């Protein structure tokens, strides 16, 4: 029997929880189409108890049809399609269509989608003025949080979150404008003139053009490098209920508009434990500086002085499948650019080998994640370190908006409202100032 959210209720299967006062609570066990079963605790509060699961180690916060991860096996599927196949055979906008609509597009659906996204790549001229309010040395992620949130103020006539057409329009606008805003953040930081998007270019090509072209000369692109960035975009497009996606869903559950929700996702992504890890991983490699320093650095990790950035994952207890694709891309890009002997790449390979064979990392199932390699690729493409997380945000926007849309489409979504285990002072009376 399927419940309203699409999970399958196993008729005879329940988990029984016995409280220390002798009461016994029967909790339904639900199955999805793939992955672990879950115990449905959502009716438990009526028994006067809550569950306690800080950092959500054991909690599914929603049902979803979008992305599946098997962390033990190291699988990642978007709408059922393995990430490796999409990275090799598809392109970013096709993956966006898939994530948003649930199916791969046919030729006509694809060209319509590409045309619509492309037509939304320019930003309102007033948006340009927001940039000058920032200091030139502002981190581009700070600019992204502000400017993307500010988009909320531009589309009053199409912000009805209960209207599927308005939601679709918001998705197209966000998808179209994020690369433009990201490139503008880069240009502003460096004092270069903004470049308008070019409709004739592909999505990723256009982003590279807006980042690196200037009005004074022609700009020629290397298709192999475009393809490498396209792959980075595909690999980062969605990753089920991670911190930023859960933030977007939680913000959206209150009825906030999609631009505000995506801005909250960008803020959550910024941290070094999440999207900031690629920047942190590259900084770490630069700090180590030389292959000879790797053993000493690894000892410091084992002594818990610092973490090995780009390693470990809450869900993957095996190789991150995105990391395997990214490592291949890393080789390809460095070869294309004649940088096979790149010092940081060699250092990363040495670090990877030592960590993969060290008991500390093996016991804790710590493997390289996508960010261990993506920083090296982005750096080779000429993208500055402070733009790494911005690139992640541009790519993840489709995941956030698809997850938000899925939640809004559901007929019984409610405001997200976790409870707490209160450990503060018990009731006490106010003490007058003179008696404290
Ligand atoms: N380096 C060294 N030790 C680590 C690392 C690491 N990168 N990650 C986890 N550990 C150890 C940790 O010290 C703990 O050891 P012990 O049991 O002795 O206390 C054990 O492994 C479990 O760690 P945890 O913090 O409970 O694991 P978590 O699931 O909460 O953390 C993580 C997941 C991704 C935040 C963490 O692995 C980490 O900080 N990694 C580095 C940052 C990083 O690369 N993040 C990118 C994630 S992939 C991109 C994305 O999806 O956002």
GROMACS .gro file of C-alpha atoms and ligand atoms in nm:
model
  488
    1UNK     CA    1   0.000   0.000   0.000
    2UNK     CA    2   0.144   0.338  -0.101
    3UNK     CA    3   0.100   0.638   0.129
    4UNK     CA    4   0.040   0.993   0.006
    5UNK     CA    5   0.412   1.065  -0.018
    6UNK     CA    6   0.476   0.760  -0.234
    7UNK     CA    7   0.635   0.541   0.036
    8UNK     CA    8   0.520   0.181   0.054
    9UNK     CA    9   0.362   0.076   0.382
   10UNK     CA   10   0.447  -0.286   0.452
   11UNK     CA   11   0.117  -0.418   0.591
   12UNK     CA   12   0.246  -0.657   0.851
   13UNK     CA   13   0.575  -0.493   0.937
   14UNK     CA   14   0.597  -0.273   1.243
   15UNK     CA   15   0.868  -0.178   1.487
   16UNK     CA   16   0.762  -0.196   1.850
   17UNK     CA   17   0.901   0.053   2.097
   18UNK     CA   18   0.851  -0.023   2.465
   19UNK     CA   19   0.873   0.271   2.704
   20UNK     CA   20   1.000   0.226   3.059
   21UNK     CA   21   0.646   0.288   3.191
   22UNK     CA   22   0.536  -0.030   3.014
   23UNK     CA   23   0.357   0.136   2.722
   24UNK     CA   24   0.420  -0.021   2.387
   25UNK     CA   25   0.414   0.183   2.065
   26UNK     CA   26   0.376   0.016   1.727
   27UNK     CA   27   0.543   0.211   1.448
   28UNK     CA   28   0.487   0.134   1.079
   29UNK     CA   29   0.788   0.035   0.868
   30UNK     CA   30   0.799   0.206   0.529
   31UNK     CA   31   0.993   0.108   0.219
   32UNK     CA   32   1.095   0.318  -0.075
   33UNK     CA   33   1.178   0.189  -0.422
   34UNK     CA   34   1.549   0.162  -0.330
   35UNK     CA   35   1.748   0.191  -0.010
   36UNK     CA   36   1.692   0.123   0.355
   37UNK     CA   37   1.351   0.084   0.516
   38UNK     CA   38   1.249   0.356   0.758
   39UNK     CA   39   1.047   0.351   1.077
   40UNK     CA   40   0.765   0.603   1.057
   41UNK     CA   41   0.778   0.791   1.387
   42UNK     CA   42   0.578   1.091   1.283
   43UNK     CA   43   0.274   1.002   1.493
   44UNK     CA   44   0.486   0.941   1.801
   45UNK     CA   45   0.444   1.280   1.970
   46UNK     CA   46   0.090   1.186   2.068
   47UNK     CA   47   0.248   0.941   2.316
   48UNK     CA   48   0.421   1.231   2.487
   49UNK     CA   49   0.775   1.146   2.368
   50UNK     CA   50   0.995   1.271   2.085
   51UNK     CA   51   1.294   1.119   1.916
   52UNK     CA   52   1.638   1.278   1.950
   53UNK     CA   53   1.861   1.282   1.642
   54UNK     CA   54   2.090   1.585   1.630
   55UNK     CA   55   2.253   1.631   1.288
   56UNK     CA   56   1.998   1.386   1.140
   57UNK     CA   57   2.221   1.078   1.146
   58UNK     CA   58   1.916   0.849   1.149
   59UNK     CA   59   1.632   1.061   1.016
   60UNK     CA   60   1.467   1.081   0.674
   61UNK     CA   61   1.308   1.425   0.659
   62UNK     CA   62   1.090   1.367   0.351
   63UNK     CA   63   1.010   1.128   0.069
   64UNK     CA   64   1.166   1.218  -0.264
   65UNK     CA   65   1.176   1.080  -0.618
   66UNK     CA   66   1.470   1.287  -0.735
   67UNK     CA   67   1.807   1.152  -0.622
   68UNK     CA   68   1.917   0.823  -0.469
   69UNK     CA   69   2.248   0.758  -0.292
   70UNK     CA   70   2.370   0.420  -0.173
   71UNK     CA   71   2.655   0.533   0.048
   72UNK     CA   72   2.786   0.183   0.123
   73UNK     CA   73   2.800   0.075  -0.240
   74UNK     CA   74   2.903   0.421  -0.366
   75UNK     CA   75   2.608   0.471  -0.607
   76UNK     CA   76   2.445   0.799  -0.705
   77UNK     CA   77   2.139   0.814  -0.933
   78UNK     CA   78   1.948   1.115  -1.063
   79UNK     CA   79   1.589   1.001  -1.130
   80UNK     CA   80   1.726   0.646  -1.156
   81UNK     CA   81   2.012   0.722  -1.397
   82UNK     CA   82   2.365   0.649  -1.268
   83UNK     CA   83   2.576   0.963  -1.236
   84UNK     CA   84   2.861   0.810  -1.438
   85UNK     CA   85   2.632   0.766  -1.742
   86UNK     CA   86   2.495   1.118  -1.716
   87UNK     CA   87   2.846   1.265  -1.677
   88UNK     CA   88   2.961   1.083  -1.988
   89UNK     CA   89   2.659   1.098  -2.218
   90UNK     CA   90   2.443   1.392  -2.118
   91UNK     CA   91   2.482   1.768  -2.087
   92UNK     CA   92   2.400   1.997  -1.799
   93UNK     CA   93   2.071   2.142  -1.925
   94UNK     CA   94   1.943   1.795  -2.015
   95UNK     CA   95   2.025   1.687  -1.658
   96UNK     CA   96   1.842   1.997  -1.531
   97UNK     CA   97   1.534   1.899  -1.731
   98UNK     CA   98   1.558   1.547  -1.592
   99UNK     CA   99   1.587   1.662  -1.231
  100UNK     CA  100   1.306   1.914  -1.263
  101UNK     CA  101   1.060   1.706  -1.467
  102UNK     CA  102   1.146   1.346  -1.380
  103UNK     CA  103   1.217   1.224  -1.737
  104UNK     CA  104   1.483   1.279  -1.999
  105UNK     CA  105   1.350   1.522  -2.261
  106UNK     CA  106   1.282   1.431  -2.624
  107UNK     CA  107   1.446   1.652  -2.888
  108UNK     CA  108   1.165   1.907  -2.896
  109UNK     CA  109   1.129   1.927  -2.518
  110UNK     CA  110   1.501   1.977  -2.491
  111UNK     CA  111   1.527   2.256  -2.745
  112UNK     CA  112   1.228   2.435  -2.586
  113UNK     CA  113   1.384   2.405  -2.243
  114UNK     CA  114   1.724   2.529  -2.362
  115UNK     CA  115   1.556   2.822  -2.539
  116UNK     CA  116   1.354   2.918  -2.231
  117UNK     CA  117   1.649   2.897  -1.988
  118UNK     CA  118   1.866   3.094  -2.230
  119UNK     CA  119   1.603   3.365  -2.262
  120UNK     CA  120   1.624   3.419  -1.885
  121UNK     CA  121   2.001   3.465  -1.864
  122UNK     CA  122   1.998   3.845  -1.856
  123UNK     CA  123   1.931   4.022  -1.526
  124UNK     CA  124   1.714   4.329  -1.467
  125UNK     CA  125   1.925   4.641  -1.508
  126UNK     CA  126   1.854   4.743  -1.146
  127UNK     CA  127   2.029   4.426  -1.032
  128UNK     CA  128   2.352   4.568  -1.172
  129UNK     CA  129   2.332   4.844  -0.909
  130UNK     CA  130   2.335   4.597  -0.622
  131UNK     CA  131   2.694   4.508  -0.696
  132UNK     CA  132   2.833   4.854  -0.629
  133UNK     CA  133   2.692   4.831  -0.276
  134UNK     CA  134   2.949   4.563  -0.197
  135UNK     CA  135   3.314   4.623  -0.119
  136UNK     CA  136   3.535   4.503  -0.403
  137UNK     CA  137   3.700   4.254  -0.169
  138UNK     CA  138   3.367   4.097  -0.064
  139UNK     CA  139   3.370   3.719  -0.088
  140UNK     CA  140   3.168   3.631  -0.401
  141UNK     CA  141   2.953   3.395  -0.191
  142UNK     CA  142   2.844   3.695   0.019
  143UNK     CA  143   2.748   3.869  -0.306
  144UNK     CA  144   2.558   3.560  -0.422
  145UNK     CA  145   2.356   3.534  -0.099
  146UNK     CA  146   2.261   3.901  -0.128
  147UNK     CA  147   2.192   3.934  -0.500
  148UNK     CA  148   2.004   3.604  -0.541
  149UNK     CA  149   1.790   3.690  -0.237
  150UNK     CA  150   1.727   4.032  -0.395
  151UNK     CA  151   1.569   3.865  -0.700
  152UNK     CA  152   1.264   3.819  -0.470
  153UNK     CA  153   1.199   4.191  -0.513
  154UNK     CA  154   1.175   4.178  -0.895
  155UNK     CA  155   0.893   3.937  -0.977
  156UNK     CA  156   0.593   4.036  -0.765
  157UNK     CA  157   0.352   3.937  -1.041
  158UNK     CA  158   0.471   3.576  -1.057
  159UNK     CA  159   0.550   3.478  -0.701
  160UNK     CA  160   0.245   3.266  -0.621
  161UNK     CA  161   0.413   2.956  -0.485
  162UNK     CA  162   0.091   2.754  -0.517
  163UNK     CA  163   0.074   2.820  -0.891
  164UNK     CA  164   0.274   2.555  -1.087
  165UNK     CA  165   0.331   2.800  -1.377
  166UNK     CA  166   0.480   3.057  -1.141
  167UNK     CA  167   0.697   2.790  -0.983
  168UNK     CA  168   0.820   2.677  -1.324
  169UNK     CA  169   0.895   3.037  -1.423
  170UNK     CA  170   1.094   3.087  -1.102
  171UNK     CA  171   1.291   2.770  -1.181
  172UNK     CA  172   1.376   2.895  -1.532
  173UNK     CA  173   1.470   3.238  -1.400
  174UNK     CA  174   1.698   3.099  -1.132
  175UNK     CA  175   1.859   2.856  -1.372
  176UNK     CA  176   1.912   3.127  -1.631
  177UNK     CA  177   2.033   3.404  -1.401
  178UNK     CA  178   2.260   3.225  -1.153
  179UNK     CA  179   2.557   3.195  -1.395
  180UNK     CA  180   2.516   3.560  -1.492
  181UNK     CA  181   2.513   3.676  -1.129
  182UNK     CA  182   2.809   3.448  -1.046
  183UNK     CA  183   3.014   3.585  -1.337
  184UNK     CA  184   2.921   3.941  -1.236
  185UNK     CA  185   3.040   3.871  -0.880
  186UNK     CA  186   3.377   3.764  -1.025
  187UNK     CA  187   3.402   4.064  -1.258
  188UNK     CA  188   3.307   4.307  -0.982
  189UNK     CA  189   3.563   4.162  -0.743
  190UNK     CA  190   3.836   4.217  -1.002
  191UNK     CA  191   3.717   4.550  -1.138
  192UNK     CA  192   3.649   4.413  -1.487
  193UNK     CA  193   3.349   4.522  -1.696
  194UNK     CA  194   3.042   4.296  -1.679
  195UNK     CA  195   2.978   4.082  -1.987
  196UNK     CA  196   2.621   4.029  -2.107
  197UNK     CA  197   2.519   3.668  -2.181
  198UNK     CA  198   2.524   3.549  -2.543
  199UNK     CA  199   2.215   3.350  -2.645
  200UNK     CA  200   2.400   3.156  -2.912
  201UNK     CA  201   2.635   2.993  -2.660
  202UNK     CA  202   2.565   2.679  -2.459
  203UNK     CA  203   2.493   2.713  -2.086
  204UNK     CA  204   2.842   2.631  -1.961
  205UNK     CA  205   3.014   2.799  -2.255
  206UNK     CA  206   2.816   3.112  -2.182
  207UNK     CA  207   2.921   3.106  -1.818
  208UNK     CA  208   3.289   3.075  -1.912
  209UNK     CA  209   3.241   3.356  -2.165
  210UNK     CA  210   3.083   3.589  -1.905
  211UNK     CA  211   3.365   3.506  -1.660
  212UNK     CA  212   3.665   3.543  -1.888
  213UNK     CA  213   3.579   3.738  -2.202
  214UNK     CA  214   3.621   4.113  -2.221
  215UNK     CA  215   3.457   4.366  -2.454
  216UNK     CA  216   3.787   4.454  -2.623
  217UNK     CA  217   3.869   4.124  -2.794
  218UNK     CA  218   3.727   3.799  -2.928
  219UNK     CA  219   3.717   3.508  -2.691
  220UNK     CA  220   3.794   3.156  -2.812
  221UNK     CA  221   3.698   2.856  -2.600
  222UNK     CA  222   3.859   2.515  -2.569
  223UNK     CA  223   3.578   2.252  -2.604
  224UNK     CA  224   3.763   2.003  -2.382
  225UNK     CA  225   3.775   2.253  -2.099
  226UNK     CA  226   3.410   2.349  -2.151
  227UNK     CA  227   3.323   1.980  -2.128
  228UNK     CA  228   3.522   1.948  -1.803
  229UNK     CA  229   3.326   2.231  -1.640
  230UNK     CA  230   3.003   2.084  -1.777
  231UNK     CA  231   3.093   1.760  -1.599
  232UNK     CA  232   3.155   1.949  -1.274
  233UNK     CA  233   2.809   2.106  -1.312
  234UNK     CA  234   2.646   1.765  -1.373
  235UNK     CA  235   2.822   1.603  -1.077
  236UNK     CA  236   2.710   1.879  -0.842
  237UNK     CA  237   2.353   1.919  -0.969
  238UNK     CA  238   2.181   1.738  -0.682
  239UNK     CA  239   2.267   1.525  -0.382
  240UNK     CA  240   1.941   1.446  -0.199
  241UNK     CA  241   1.881   1.593   0.148
  242UNK     CA  242   2.221   1.752   0.221
  243UNK     CA  243   2.256   2.059   0.448
  244UNK     CA  244   2.183   2.322   0.182
  245UNK     CA  245   1.894   2.130   0.022
  246UNK     CA  246   1.739   2.067   0.362
  247UNK     CA  247   1.779   2.440   0.431
  248UNK     CA  248   1.597   2.523   0.106
  249UNK     CA  249   1.317   2.281   0.193
  250UNK     CA  250   1.287   2.415   0.549
  251UNK     CA  251   1.277   2.777   0.431
  252UNK     CA  252   1.025   2.679   0.162
  253UNK     CA  253   0.808   2.492   0.411
  254UNK     CA  254   0.714   2.826   0.568
  255UNK     CA  255   0.587   2.952   0.231
  256UNK     CA  256   0.891   3.172   0.158
  257UNK     CA  257   0.941   3.260  -0.209
  258UNK     CA  258   1.183   3.051  -0.420
  259UNK     CA  259   1.446   3.324  -0.459
  260UNK     CA  260   1.467   3.368  -0.081
  261UNK     CA  261   1.481   2.989  -0.039
  262UNK     CA  262   1.767   2.948  -0.287
  263UNK     CA  263   1.952   3.232  -0.118
  264UNK     CA  264   1.925   3.041   0.212
  265UNK     CA  265   2.062   2.734   0.033
  266UNK     CA  266   2.360   2.934  -0.091
  267UNK     CA  267   2.430   3.048   0.267
  268UNK     CA  268   2.421   2.689   0.394
  269UNK     CA  269   2.644   2.572   0.111
  270UNK     CA  270   2.914   2.823   0.198
  271UNK     CA  271   3.054   2.638   0.501
  272UNK     CA  272   3.377   2.435   0.470
  273UNK     CA  273   3.203   2.111   0.578
  274UNK     CA  274   2.976   2.140   0.271
  275UNK     CA  275   3.030   2.342  -0.047
  276UNK     CA  276   3.328   2.530   0.089
  277UNK     CA  277   3.524   2.203   0.100
  278UNK     CA  278   3.672   2.236  -0.250
  279UNK     CA  279   3.821   2.574  -0.159
  280UNK     CA  280   3.937   2.434   0.177
  281UNK     CA  281   4.089   2.125   0.008
  282UNK     CA  282   4.294   2.334  -0.234
  283UNK     CA  283   4.409   2.569   0.045
  284UNK     CA  284   4.514   2.259   0.238
  285UNK     CA  285   4.723   2.133  -0.057
  286UNK     CA  286   4.886   2.475  -0.088
  287UNK     CA  287   4.961   2.477   0.285
  288UNK     CA  288   5.123   2.132   0.270
  289UNK     CA  289   5.323   2.267  -0.023
  290UNK     CA  290   5.544   1.968  -0.097
  291UNK     CA  291   5.512   1.588  -0.125
  292UNK     CA  292   5.779   1.546   0.143
  293UNK     CA  293   5.546   1.713   0.398
  294UNK     CA  294   5.256   1.470   0.340
  295UNK     CA  295   5.344   1.214   0.615
  296UNK     CA  296   5.374   1.491   0.875
  297UNK     CA  297   5.042   1.639   0.761
  298UNK     CA  298   4.867   1.301   0.776
  299UNK     CA  299   4.999   1.253   1.131
  300UNK     CA  300   4.843   1.587   1.223
  301UNK     CA  301   4.508   1.465   1.085
  302UNK     CA  302   4.537   1.145   1.291
  303UNK     CA  303   4.621   1.353   1.599
  304UNK     CA  304   4.298   1.542   1.523
  305UNK     CA  305   4.473   1.877   1.488
  306UNK     CA  306   4.282   1.934   1.162
  307UNK     CA  307   4.078   1.740   0.906
  308UNK     CA  308   4.181   1.611   0.569
  309UNK     CA  309   3.958   1.831   0.355
  310UNK     CA  310   3.798   1.659   0.057
  311UNK     CA  311   3.784   1.332   0.250
  312UNK     CA  312   3.489   1.172   0.428
  313UNK     CA  313   3.119   1.204   0.379
  314UNK     CA  314   2.813   1.163   0.596
  315UNK     CA  315   2.652   0.921   0.352
  316UNK     CA  316   2.933   0.767   0.144
  317UNK     CA  317   3.124   0.503   0.335
  318UNK     CA  318   3.289   0.401   0.008
  319UNK     CA  319   3.441   0.597  -0.281
  320UNK     CA  320   3.218   0.892  -0.375
  321UNK     CA  321   3.115   0.802  -0.733
  322UNK     CA  322   3.147   1.170  -0.827
  323UNK     CA  323   3.509   1.160  -0.709
  324UNK     CA  324   3.596   0.882  -0.955
  325UNK     CA  325   3.458   1.084  -1.248
  326UNK     CA  326   3.628   1.397  -1.119
  327UNK     CA  327   3.964   1.223  -1.087
  328UNK     CA  328   3.944   1.116  -1.455
  329UNK     CA  329   3.844   1.470  -1.550
  330UNK     CA  330   4.139   1.600  -1.352
  331UNK     CA  331   4.381   1.386  -1.558
  332UNK     CA  332   4.215   1.495  -1.884
  333UNK     CA  333   4.224   1.866  -1.804
  334UNK     CA  334   4.582   1.865  -1.680
  335UNK     CA  335   4.690   1.670  -1.988
  336UNK     CA  336   4.505   1.908  -2.221
  337UNK     CA  337   4.680   2.201  -2.057
  338UNK     CA  338   5.020   2.031  -2.044
  339UNK     CA  339   5.011   2.038  -1.665
  340UNK     CA  340   5.062   1.664  -1.600
  341UNK     CA  341   5.342   1.749  -1.361
  342UNK     CA  342   5.134   1.999  -1.166
  343UNK     CA  343   5.280   2.013  -0.815
  344UNK     CA  344   4.949   2.023  -0.630
  345UNK     CA  345   4.806   1.737  -0.835
  346UNK     CA  346   5.107   1.520  -0.753
  347UNK     CA  347   5.071   1.614  -0.391
  348UNK     CA  348   4.701   1.526  -0.397
  349UNK     CA  349   4.778   1.185  -0.550
  350UNK     CA  350   5.035   1.113  -0.279
  351UNK     CA  351   4.797   1.223  -0.005
  352UNK     CA  352   4.518   1.011  -0.152
  353UNK     CA  353   4.738   0.699  -0.164
  354UNK     CA  354   4.868   0.739   0.191
  355UNK     CA  355   4.519   0.805   0.329
  356UNK     CA  356   4.361   0.513   0.140
  357UNK     CA  357   4.610   0.272   0.295
  358UNK     CA  358   4.619   0.411   0.648
  359UNK     CA  359   4.426   0.235   0.926
  360UNK     CA  360   4.287   0.565   1.063
  361UNK     CA  361   4.105   0.636   0.737
  362UNK     CA  362   4.016   0.273   0.662
  363UNK     CA  363   3.856   0.217   1.004
  364UNK     CA  364   3.649   0.534   0.972
  365UNK     CA  365   3.562   0.461   0.608
  366UNK     CA  366   3.702   0.795   0.494
  367UNK     CA  367   3.741   0.810   0.115
  368UNK     CA  368   3.805   1.103  -0.117
  369UNK     CA  369   3.490   1.295  -0.202
  370UNK     CA  370   3.423   1.501  -0.514
  371UNK     CA  371   3.583   1.810  -0.364
  372UNK     CA  372   3.922   1.649  -0.329
  373UNK     CA  373   3.971   1.677  -0.707
  374UNK     CA  374   3.730   1.947  -0.821
  375UNK     CA  375   3.948   2.227  -0.680
  376UNK     CA  376   4.247   2.110  -0.887
  377UNK     CA  377   4.032   2.107  -1.204
  378UNK     CA  378   3.881   2.448  -1.133
  379UNK     CA  379   4.221   2.597  -1.062
  380UNK     CA  380   4.357   2.453  -1.389
  381UNK     CA  381   4.061   2.613  -1.571
  382UNK     CA  382   4.175   2.950  -1.435
  383UNK     CA  383   3.893   2.987  -1.185
  384UNK     CA  384   4.008   3.162  -0.866
  385UNK     CA  385   3.968   2.982  -0.536
  386UNK     CA  386   3.706   3.215  -0.395
  387UNK     CA  387   3.479   3.126  -0.691
  388UNK     CA  388   3.487   2.750  -0.628
  389UNK     CA  389   3.186   2.740  -0.396
  390UNK     CA  390   3.007   2.984  -0.626
  391UNK     CA  391   3.045   2.733  -0.911
  392UNK     CA  392   2.901   2.467  -0.680
  393UNK     CA  393   2.605   2.698  -0.604
  394UNK     CA  394   2.540   2.761  -0.975
  395UNK     CA  395   2.538   2.386  -1.041
  396UNK     CA  396   2.332   2.297  -0.732
  397UNK     CA  397   2.059   2.553  -0.806
  398UNK     CA  398   1.871   2.299  -1.019
  399UNK     CA  399   1.880   2.046  -0.735
  400UNK     CA  400   1.752   2.302  -0.484
  401UNK     CA  401   1.472   2.423  -0.708
  402UNK     CA  402   1.369   2.068  -0.807
  403UNK     CA  403   1.354   1.964  -0.441
  404UNK     CA  404   1.164   2.279  -0.347
  405UNK     CA  405   0.921   2.222  -0.633
  406UNK     CA  406   0.870   1.859  -0.535
  407UNK     CA  407   0.785   1.969  -0.182
  408UNK     CA  408   0.545   2.240  -0.304
  409UNK     CA  409   0.372   1.996  -0.541
  410UNK     CA  410   0.293   1.763  -0.250
  411UNK     CA  411  -0.061   1.815  -0.123
  412UNK     CA  412   0.016   1.780   0.245
  413UNK     CA  413   0.347   1.955   0.309
  414UNK     CA  414   0.362   2.130   0.643
  415UNK     CA  415   0.601   2.380   0.796
  416UNK     CA  416   0.919   2.204   0.913
  417UNK     CA  417   0.945   2.240   1.289
  418UNK     CA  418   1.195   2.022   1.479
  419UNK     CA  419   1.155   1.990   1.856
  420UNK     CA  420   1.435   1.989   2.111
  421UNK     CA  421   1.556   1.822   2.426
  422UNK     CA  422   1.563   2.116   2.664
  423UNK     CA  423   1.861   2.111   2.902
  424UNK     CA  424   1.850   2.469   3.034
  425UNK     CA  425   1.750   2.614   3.371
  426UNK     CA  426   1.429   2.489   3.530
  427UNK     CA  427   1.161   2.744   3.628
  428UNK     CA  428   1.296   3.024   3.847
  429UNK     CA  429   1.175   3.367   3.959
  430UNK     CA  430   1.312   3.694   3.829
  431UNK     CA  431   1.583   3.846   4.053
  432UNK     CA  432   1.590   4.225   4.094
  433UNK     CA  433   1.909   4.397   3.974
  434UNK     CA  434   2.029   4.487   4.327
  435UNK     CA  435   2.001   4.127   4.446
  436UNK     CA  436   2.193   3.953   4.166
  437LIG     N1  437   3.958   1.408   0.811
  437LIG     C1  438   3.992   1.343   0.925
  437LIG     N2  439   3.904   1.277   1.003
  437LIG     C2  440   3.776   1.280   0.964
  437LIG     C3  441   3.733   1.345   0.848
  437LIG     C4  442   3.830   1.411   0.770
  437LIG     N3  443   3.797   1.475   0.659
  437LIG     N4  444   3.600   1.330   0.835
  437LIG     C5  445   3.560   1.258   0.940
  437LIG     N5  446   3.667   1.228   1.019
  437LIG     C6  447   3.668   1.145   1.139
  437LIG     C7  448   3.616   1.223   1.259
  437LIG     O1  449   3.721   1.287   1.328
  437LIG     C8  450   3.552   1.113   1.340
  437LIG     O2  451   3.654   1.041   1.405
  437LIG     P1  452   3.629   0.981   1.554
  437LIG     O3  453   3.525   0.875   1.537
  437LIG     O4  454   3.763   0.931   1.597
  437LIG     O5  455   3.582   1.097   1.637
  437LIG     C9  456   3.492   1.021   1.234
  437LIG     O6  457   3.574   1.039   1.118
  437LIG    C10  458   3.347   1.053   1.199
  437LIG     O7  459   3.340   1.192   1.168
  437LIG     P2  460   3.209   1.279   1.178
  437LIG     O8  461   3.247   1.423   1.190
  437LIG     O9  462   3.118   1.223   1.285
  437LIG    O10  463   3.142   1.251   1.038
  437LIG     P3  464   3.028   1.337   0.971
  437LIG    O11  465   2.946   1.244   0.894
  437LIG    O12  466   2.958   1.423   1.071
  437LIG    O13  467   3.111   1.436   0.877
  437LIG    C11  468   3.193   1.548   0.689
  437LIG    C12  469   3.102   1.437   0.739
  437LIG    C13  470   3.183   1.558   0.536
  437LIG    C14  471   3.147   1.683   0.749
  437LIG    C15  472   3.338   1.518   0.733
  437LIG    O14  473   3.381   1.396   0.679
  437LIG    C16  474   3.434   1.630   0.698
  437LIG    O15  475   3.445   1.726   0.774
  437LIG     N6  476   3.505   1.619   0.582
  437LIG    C17  477   3.591   1.725   0.537
  437LIG    C18  478   3.510   1.830   0.467
  437LIG    C19  479   3.464   1.785   0.330
  437LIG    O16  480   3.542   1.732   0.251
  437LIG     N7  481   3.336   1.810   0.300
  437LIG    C20  482   3.282   1.784   0.167
  437LIG    C21  483   3.172   1.683   0.166
  437LIG     S1  484   3.133   1.637  -0.003
  437LIG    C22  485   3.062   1.778  -0.072
  437LIG    C23  486   2.925   1.800  -0.023
  437LIG    O17  487   2.840   1.714  -0.050
  437LIG    O18  488   2.900   1.906   0.038
   0.00000   0.00000   0.00000
